[in-house]
Amino acid sequence: MFNPCSRAMKLVACVCGLALVACALALENGLMRTPPMGWLAWERFRCNTDCKIDPQNCISERLFMDMADRLADDGWKELGYVYVNIDDCWMAKQRDASGQLVPDPERFPRGIKALADYVHSRGLKMGIYGDLGTYTCGGYPGTTLDQIEQDALTFAHWGVDMLKLDGCYSSEDEQAQGYPRMTKALNMTGRPIAYSCSWPAYQGGLPPKVNYTLLGNICNLWRNYGDIQDSWDSVLAILDWYSENQDVLQAVAGPGHWNDPDMLIIGNFGLSFEQSRSQMALWTVLAAPLLMSNDLRMLSQSAKEILQNKLMIKINQDPLGIQGRMILKEKSHIEVFLRPLSHSASALVFFSRRTDMPYRYTTSLARLNFTENAVYEAQDVYSGNIISGLAPEHNFTVIVNPSGVVMWYLYPTMYLEQPLNFVRQQSSMKGFHPLVL
Ligand code: GLA
C-alpha cells in the first residue's frame, strides 16, 4: 500500500499518527524571507489584449521585456525590485492538445520560456498568474484540481520563479483541496517557485473561515482583501480593513509568509504626491510586498524617488519581518503606526486623515509606549533630517500634511555602539506557531 510517510519526500513533511496517516504540507522553499519586491502588471495594464490598437500597453512579451529593461537599467534591481510578474490574460483561450497551458501566440510569439530566459538574462525573476478553477477571473483557462500537477510542471519547465494562484470559478471545497495541492505540486517540481495564494480573499479574509496557520505553511504570501484600484479611496479601504483586523493579521506575517494588501499604485493617476508617500510608508510598516503596478517607462521623478527611497526599503526589508500596526488613533484624525525593527529600532508613521491643512501634531515617545529609559534619535525617512536627543517624556511636534505622512526611523542612541546583531525588541504579536510537523 502506498504510505506517504514512508516515502522519502525531501520537501514535504509528514506526520504519521497511529490510526490516521496524515501528511502535513509545508512550503519549504526557503523563499521570501523578506517581502517580495518587483513589478506586477494587473492594476496598471489589466486585461488589455488589443495589441493592434495599443501595442505599447497590451499584455504581450514586449510589455514584460520593457519592464524588465526598466527594472534592470533604472536602478530598481539593485534596490531589490527583482520580480517581473505577469497577471491575467496572458493565455490562449484554449489549452493545447496535450492539455498544457499555452500563451497567446500573437502576443507571446516566442513563448513564456523565452520570456523567462530574457528576464533572467537581465538578472531578474519572473512571475506568472494562474487560477484555481474552471476559468481565470478574466475568462482564460483555469487550473482545475486534476490539472494542478501538470500546470506546476509547465511553470517549472518554463523557468517561472513565482506563481500567483487566483480563485475565480472554484468552490470552497475545491479551494480547500487545490491550494495545498499546488504547494505540494510546486515542491515536487524541484524548482523554487514562490507561491502567492488568493485563497483567503475568497473566504472573506478572516478566521474562522481562513486558517492562517495553514496558509503560513503553504503559501509565501496571500491576498486577503479586495483588489486595489487607482484611487485614494481604494488605498484607504484596504488600510482600514488591515487596521480593523490587525490583531489577526499582524500575528500571521513573518519571514517566508506575508499578508499582501495588493500592489503599489504610485506613479499612476489616482494618488497625489502626499498620498503616494503615504501608500509607500504604510505598506512598508505593514511589511507588505512592494509590487509596483505602474508604467516604469514613464514615471515622474517624484514617484521614482518615493519608490526608490533606500531607508524606506531597508525598513520594508527588515530581517525580523514583523508586521507593524496602528498604535494610536487620535481625535485630531492623526493615526500613528509602529513597526518594530532589528537592532532595537522602530519605524513610526504619523498619518493624517485630515482634509484641511498641515497639522502640527504634538506627542512624546512615552505617549507612544516607549518606556525605556533611553535617549533616542530619529531619521525622517523622506527628508533625511536627523532628530536627536529625544527622551521619552519630551514632547515633540511633527507637521503632517493632509492625507500625508511623516515617517521616522527611530533608534535608541544608547544602543548605537552595540554590535550590529544586538536585538532587544521582541515581537509583540501573540505568537505565530507554525504547524509542528
Ligand atoms: C482578481 C485578482 C486581481 C487580478 C484579477 C485578474 O480580481 O484579485 O489581482 O489578478 O483577478 O483577472
XYZ file of C-alpha atoms and ligand atoms in Angstrom:
449
model
C 0.000 0.000 0.000
C 1.246 3.496 -0.735
C 2.221 5.119 2.501
C 3.038 8.803 2.081
C 5.008 8.798 5.314
C 7.337 6.038 4.351
C 8.449 7.744 1.191
C 11.481 9.917 1.451
C 9.910 13.179 0.421
C 12.508 15.821 0.708
C 10.248 18.806 0.569
C 7.028 17.574 2.038
C 6.974 16.901 5.748
C 4.741 14.184 7.069
C 3.224 13.393 10.405
C 2.131 9.824 10.961
C -0.493 9.057 13.534
C -1.414 5.596 14.679
C -4.913 5.312 13.371
C -4.644 8.037 10.839
C -1.908 8.720 8.389
C -1.827 12.424 7.832
C 0.527 14.308 5.621
C 1.071 17.910 6.655
C 2.206 20.050 3.815
C 4.860 22.647 4.216
C 6.081 25.133 1.710
C 9.731 24.657 2.352
C 11.117 26.638 -0.493
C 13.114 28.992 1.720
C 11.906 31.907 -0.387
C 10.790 35.400 0.540
C 12.422 35.727 3.923
C 11.679 39.413 3.385
C 8.645 40.742 1.473
C 8.969 40.311 -2.297
C 9.712 43.363 -4.434
C 9.151 43.939 -8.097
C 6.502 44.745 -10.645
C 3.096 43.220 -11.376
C 1.038 44.003 -14.453
C -2.549 43.906 -13.252
C -3.584 47.235 -11.737
C -1.978 49.381 -14.433
C -2.384 47.215 -17.542
C -5.388 44.990 -16.710
C -6.666 42.759 -19.494
C -5.667 44.990 -22.356
C -5.159 42.473 -25.140
C -5.601 44.697 -28.169
C -2.070 44.959 -29.484
C -3.220 46.404 -32.797
C -4.677 49.497 -31.214
C -2.337 49.686 -28.242
C 0.908 47.822 -28.999
C 2.894 49.526 -26.226
C 0.493 48.726 -23.416
C -1.182 45.461 -24.305
C -0.407 42.277 -22.345
C 2.407 40.950 -24.514
C 6.023 39.887 -24.292
C 7.003 43.388 -25.317
C 5.413 44.894 -22.196
C 7.237 42.491 -19.885
C 10.547 42.898 -21.701
C 10.158 46.664 -21.461
C 9.526 46.423 -17.739
C 12.445 44.040 -17.278
C 14.663 46.543 -19.077
C 13.491 49.364 -16.886
C 13.975 47.347 -13.676
C 17.458 46.381 -14.796
C 18.553 49.739 -16.198
C 16.932 52.339 -13.959
C 18.300 51.373 -10.583
C 15.418 49.179 -9.393
C 17.078 45.792 -9.438
C 19.901 46.877 -7.145
C 17.346 48.034 -4.604
C 15.632 44.652 -4.580
C 12.839 45.121 -7.117
C 13.504 41.885 -8.984
C 10.181 40.258 -9.860
C 8.606 40.879 -13.258
C 5.165 39.394 -12.814
C 2.612 38.528 -15.443
C -1.019 38.652 -14.321
C -4.213 37.525 -16.067
C -4.888 37.423 -19.816
C -1.554 36.011 -20.993
C -3.017 32.725 -22.153
C -4.557 31.478 -25.342
C -8.247 30.785 -24.869
C -7.675 27.031 -25.113
C -5.138 24.576 -23.760
C -3.205 22.628 -26.408
C -3.922 19.038 -27.470
C -1.917 17.647 -24.553
C -3.863 19.792 -22.107
C -0.981 22.178 -21.487
C -1.497 25.875 -20.903
C -0.190 27.950 -23.783
C 0.379 31.667 -24.079
C -1.489 33.677 -26.672
C 0.590 33.010 -29.811
C 0.291 36.524 -31.207
C 1.102 38.381 -28.039
C 3.774 35.952 -26.811
C 5.138 34.592 -30.106
C 8.327 33.216 -28.547
C 6.556 31.605 -25.614
C 6.925 32.058 -21.873
C 10.187 30.152 -21.569
C 11.901 32.585 -23.924
C 10.444 35.487 -21.953
C 11.644 33.992 -18.674
C 15.085 33.477 -20.221
C 15.145 37.136 -21.168
C 14.039 38.229 -17.705
C 16.726 36.026 -16.133
C 19.353 37.372 -18.514
C 18.599 40.790 -17.069
C 19.272 39.495 -13.559
C 15.587 39.376 -12.617
C 12.938 36.806 -11.741
C 9.677 36.069 -13.458
C 6.219 35.530 -12.003
C 3.128 34.140 -13.664
C -0.592 34.008 -12.947
C -2.967 31.083 -12.804
C -6.389 30.470 -11.347
C -7.655 27.558 -9.342
C -10.981 26.979 -11.053
C -12.520 26.483 -14.439
C -11.540 29.945 -15.701
C -9.289 32.789 -14.639
C -11.117 35.891 -13.434
C -10.650 37.290 -16.952
C -12.125 34.192 -18.599
C -8.958 32.379 -19.683
C -8.280 28.694 -18.972
C -8.208 27.908 -15.273
C -6.454 25.136 -13.393
C -8.933 22.523 -12.228
C -7.948 20.085 -9.498
C -6.822 17.429 -11.957
C -4.586 19.899 -13.807
C -2.603 21.181 -10.835
C 0.424 18.935 -11.216
C 0.593 19.429 -14.955
C 0.471 23.214 -14.646
C 3.071 23.277 -11.871
C 5.392 21.259 -14.088
C 4.724 23.557 -17.040
C 5.582 26.641 -14.974
C 8.734 24.991 -13.639
C 9.748 23.946 -17.142
C 9.326 27.493 -18.365
C 11.611 28.763 -15.603
C 8.959 30.631 -13.650
C 10.015 31.889 -10.197
C 6.674 32.866 -8.686
C 3.049 31.861 -9.113
C 0.007 33.937 -8.190
C -2.878 31.498 -7.956
C -6.220 33.254 -8.120
C -9.514 31.680 -7.077
C -12.253 32.701 -9.508
C -14.666 29.990 -10.645
C -13.989 27.445 -7.928
C -15.983 26.245 -4.944
C -14.913 26.480 -1.303
C -14.234 22.802 -1.330
C -12.120 22.926 -4.482
C -10.115 25.772 -2.986
C -9.568 23.858 0.240
C -8.210 20.950 -1.757
C -6.488 22.862 -4.504
C -4.353 25.454 -2.730
C -2.439 22.916 -0.591
C -2.239 20.567 -3.530
C -0.483 23.258 -5.567
C 2.032 23.723 -2.732
C 2.865 20.068 -2.984
C 2.968 20.167 -6.782
C 5.328 23.163 -6.771
C 7.567 21.459 -4.217
C 7.649 18.323 -6.291
C 8.885 20.163 -9.397
C 12.185 20.735 -7.610
C 12.268 24.350 -8.794
C 11.946 27.020 -6.102
C 8.746 28.814 -7.059
C 7.319 31.376 -4.660
C 3.611 30.913 -4.142
C 1.070 33.716 -3.779
C -2.363 32.478 -2.771
C -5.554 34.449 -3.305
C -7.491 31.861 -1.300
C -8.223 33.983 1.819
C -9.561 36.814 -0.347
C -12.281 34.388 -1.456
C -13.066 33.409 2.130
C -13.613 36.906 3.483
C -10.059 37.197 4.791
C -10.720 36.306 8.429
C -10.861 33.339 10.788
C -12.623 31.073 11.443
C -13.093 30.640 7.712
C -9.485 31.481 6.954
C -6.930 29.232 8.596
C -3.867 31.450 8.728
C -1.762 28.789 10.405
C -2.294 26.558 7.420
C -1.734 29.418 4.961
C 1.541 30.344 6.607
C 2.692 26.829 5.975
C 1.634 26.507 2.369
C 1.937 29.996 0.816
C 4.644 32.652 0.760
C 2.098 35.450 0.579
C -1.620 35.822 0.293
C -4.207 38.338 -0.764
C -6.935 38.642 1.829
C -8.914 41.686 0.765
C -10.369 43.249 -2.396
C -8.409 44.443 -5.410
C -6.637 47.756 -5.274
C -7.828 50.346 -7.782
C -6.157 53.538 -8.945
C -7.685 55.727 -6.244
C -7.014 57.036 -2.755
C -10.385 55.666 -1.597
C -9.200 52.219 -2.537
C -5.933 52.610 -0.603
C -7.885 53.800 2.439
C -10.376 50.923 2.247
C -7.520 48.420 2.281
C -5.695 50.234 5.057
C -8.807 50.440 7.213
C -9.518 46.750 6.802
C -5.921 45.961 7.770
C -6.149 48.218 10.832
C -9.514 46.841 11.940
C -8.182 43.313 11.753
C -4.618 43.910 12.807
C -4.768 41.621 15.829
C -5.337 38.727 13.471
C -3.187 39.885 10.594
C -0.095 41.103 12.384
C 0.418 37.801 14.110
C 0.432 35.683 10.982
C 3.039 37.581 8.965
C 6.717 36.800 9.125
C 9.729 35.657 7.102
C 8.513 33.447 4.277
C 4.795 34.185 4.766
C 3.302 37.643 4.244
C -0.031 39.409 4.122
C -0.454 41.104 0.763
C -2.571 44.287 0.773
C -2.085 44.378 -3.031
C 0.015 46.407 -5.445
C 1.641 49.807 -5.100
C -0.123 52.235 -7.417
C 2.422 55.040 -7.007
C 3.218 56.615 -10.372
C -0.277 56.187 -11.809
C -3.167 58.646 -11.834
C -5.141 58.223 -8.640
C -2.790 59.405 -5.893
C -1.464 62.845 -5.090
C 2.161 63.323 -4.055
C 1.262 63.128 -0.367
C -0.937 60.086 -0.894
C 1.828 58.346 -2.808
C 4.198 58.912 0.082
C 1.519 57.588 2.406
C 0.936 54.376 0.489
C 4.672 53.678 0.440
C 5.117 54.383 4.155
C 2.051 52.443 5.240
C 2.785 49.413 3.067
C 6.319 49.433 4.433
C 5.115 49.481 8.006
C 2.733 46.623 7.178
C 5.691 44.552 5.923
C 3.819 44.339 2.633
C 5.179 43.075 -0.658
C 6.397 46.010 -2.742
C 4.967 45.014 -6.099
C 4.543 48.114 -8.216
C 1.866 48.221 -10.856
C 2.738 51.297 -12.844
C 4.385 52.221 -16.112
C 8.097 52.209 -15.375
C 8.728 53.718 -18.821
C 7.056 56.957 -17.826
C 7.398 57.543 -14.140
C 7.686 61.020 -12.694
C 10.840 61.847 -10.804
C 8.869 62.236 -7.595
C 7.198 58.804 -7.919
C 10.593 57.271 -8.597
C 12.108 58.951 -5.560
C 9.345 57.666 -3.318
C 9.662 54.114 -4.633
C 13.446 54.132 -4.561
C 13.872 55.582 -1.071
C 16.701 53.497 0.386
C 15.845 53.870 4.051
C 12.221 53.009 3.273
C 13.284 49.825 1.501
C 15.644 48.918 4.301
C 12.721 49.200 6.725
C 10.393 47.211 4.486
C 13.035 44.507 4.159
C 13.920 44.377 7.841
C 15.092 40.831 8.585
C 12.902 40.381 11.664
C 9.905 40.581 9.364
C 7.487 41.828 12.000
C 4.378 43.449 10.592
C 3.567 46.834 12.125
C 0.256 48.076 13.448
C -1.719 51.179 14.234
C -0.974 52.070 17.847
C -2.955 55.255 18.216
C -5.938 56.906 16.587
C -6.194 60.493 17.739
C -9.346 62.588 17.864
C -7.401 65.010 15.692
C -7.509 62.391 12.892
C -3.851 61.590 13.175
C -3.096 57.879 13.220
C 0.222 56.548 14.455
C 1.661 53.266 13.155
C 4.637 51.420 14.561
C 6.757 48.596 13.227
C 9.435 47.007 15.415
C 12.722 46.541 13.581
C 16.007 44.821 14.171
C 18.799 46.461 16.195
C 16.215 47.865 18.631
C 14.952 50.295 16.029
C 11.363 51.105 15.094
C 9.557 52.673 12.188
C 6.955 55.256 13.146
C 4.401 56.675 10.755
C 2.322 59.696 11.640
C -0.540 59.623 9.164
C -3.049 62.445 8.696
C -6.639 61.625 7.767
C -7.384 65.344 7.808
C -8.590 67.322 4.836
C -7.844 70.883 5.944
C -4.217 71.955 6.202
C -0.841 70.761 7.534
C -1.399 69.715 11.137
C 1.028 70.271 13.978
C 0.854 67.032 15.922
C 2.480 67.152 19.332
C 3.209 63.978 21.209
C 6.015 62.186 23.050
C 7.663 58.810 22.801
C 6.253 57.942 26.217
C 2.779 58.514 24.849
C 3.684 56.120 22.033
C 4.570 53.412 24.595
C 8.336 53.892 24.600
C 9.024 53.218 28.234
C 12.746 52.503 28.013
C 14.934 54.885 29.942
C 16.914 55.811 26.889
C 17.658 58.671 24.589
C 16.504 58.192 21.048
C 17.391 59.573 17.673
C 15.184 59.543 14.606
C 15.789 59.948 10.928
C 12.935 61.368 8.900
C 12.601 58.797 6.118
C 11.569 61.297 3.443
C 13.577 64.411 4.327
C 16.605 62.606 5.752
C 16.661 65.042 8.680
C 18.002 63.733 11.962
C 16.115 64.494 15.141
C 18.337 63.776 18.129
C 18.132 63.924 21.881
C 14.614 62.501 22.140
C 13.875 61.394 25.680
C 10.592 59.502 26.131
C 8.919 62.201 28.196
C 9.939 65.091 25.904
C 7.212 66.495 23.707
C 7.953 66.890 20.024
C 5.891 68.173 17.110
C 5.625 66.826 13.590
C 3.833 68.662 10.813
C 1.715 66.256 8.808
C 0.109 67.303 5.517
C -3.494 66.305 4.671
C -3.565 62.645 3.524
C 0.191 62.614 4.058
C 2.672 61.104 6.457
C 5.734 61.878 8.462
C 7.810 58.745 8.806
C 10.623 58.170 11.240
C 13.285 55.534 11.588
C 13.826 55.624 15.347
C 16.585 54.070 17.424
C 17.913 54.454 20.945
C 21.269 56.217 20.843
C 22.390 54.314 23.897
C 22.473 51.155 21.743
C 24.373 52.716 18.887
C 27.702 51.262 19.978
C 26.296 47.764 20.399
C 27.252 45.010 17.999
C 25.061 45.074 14.922
C 23.312 41.850 15.713
C 22.034 43.106 19.045
C 18.274 42.722 19.027
C 16.321 43.865 22.032
C 12.832 44.365 20.798
C 10.655 41.296 20.692
C 7.624 40.843 18.550
C 4.506 41.983 20.328
C 2.489 39.521 18.341
C 0.521 36.973 20.237
C 2.515 34.240 18.630
C 2.526 32.647 15.257
C 3.206 28.993 15.669
C 3.980 27.072 12.525
C 2.456 23.632 12.438
C 4.542 21.189 14.409
C 5.468 18.659 11.819
C -8.630 39.112 -9.471
C -7.374 39.416 -8.661
C -6.620 40.569 -9.289
C -6.267 40.225 -10.734
C -7.535 39.874 -11.497
C -7.219 39.339 -12.890
O -9.565 40.133 -9.391
O -7.693 39.721 -7.329
O -5.453 40.854 -8.559
O -5.364 39.160 -10.739
O -8.296 38.875 -10.825
O -8.360 38.997 -13.602
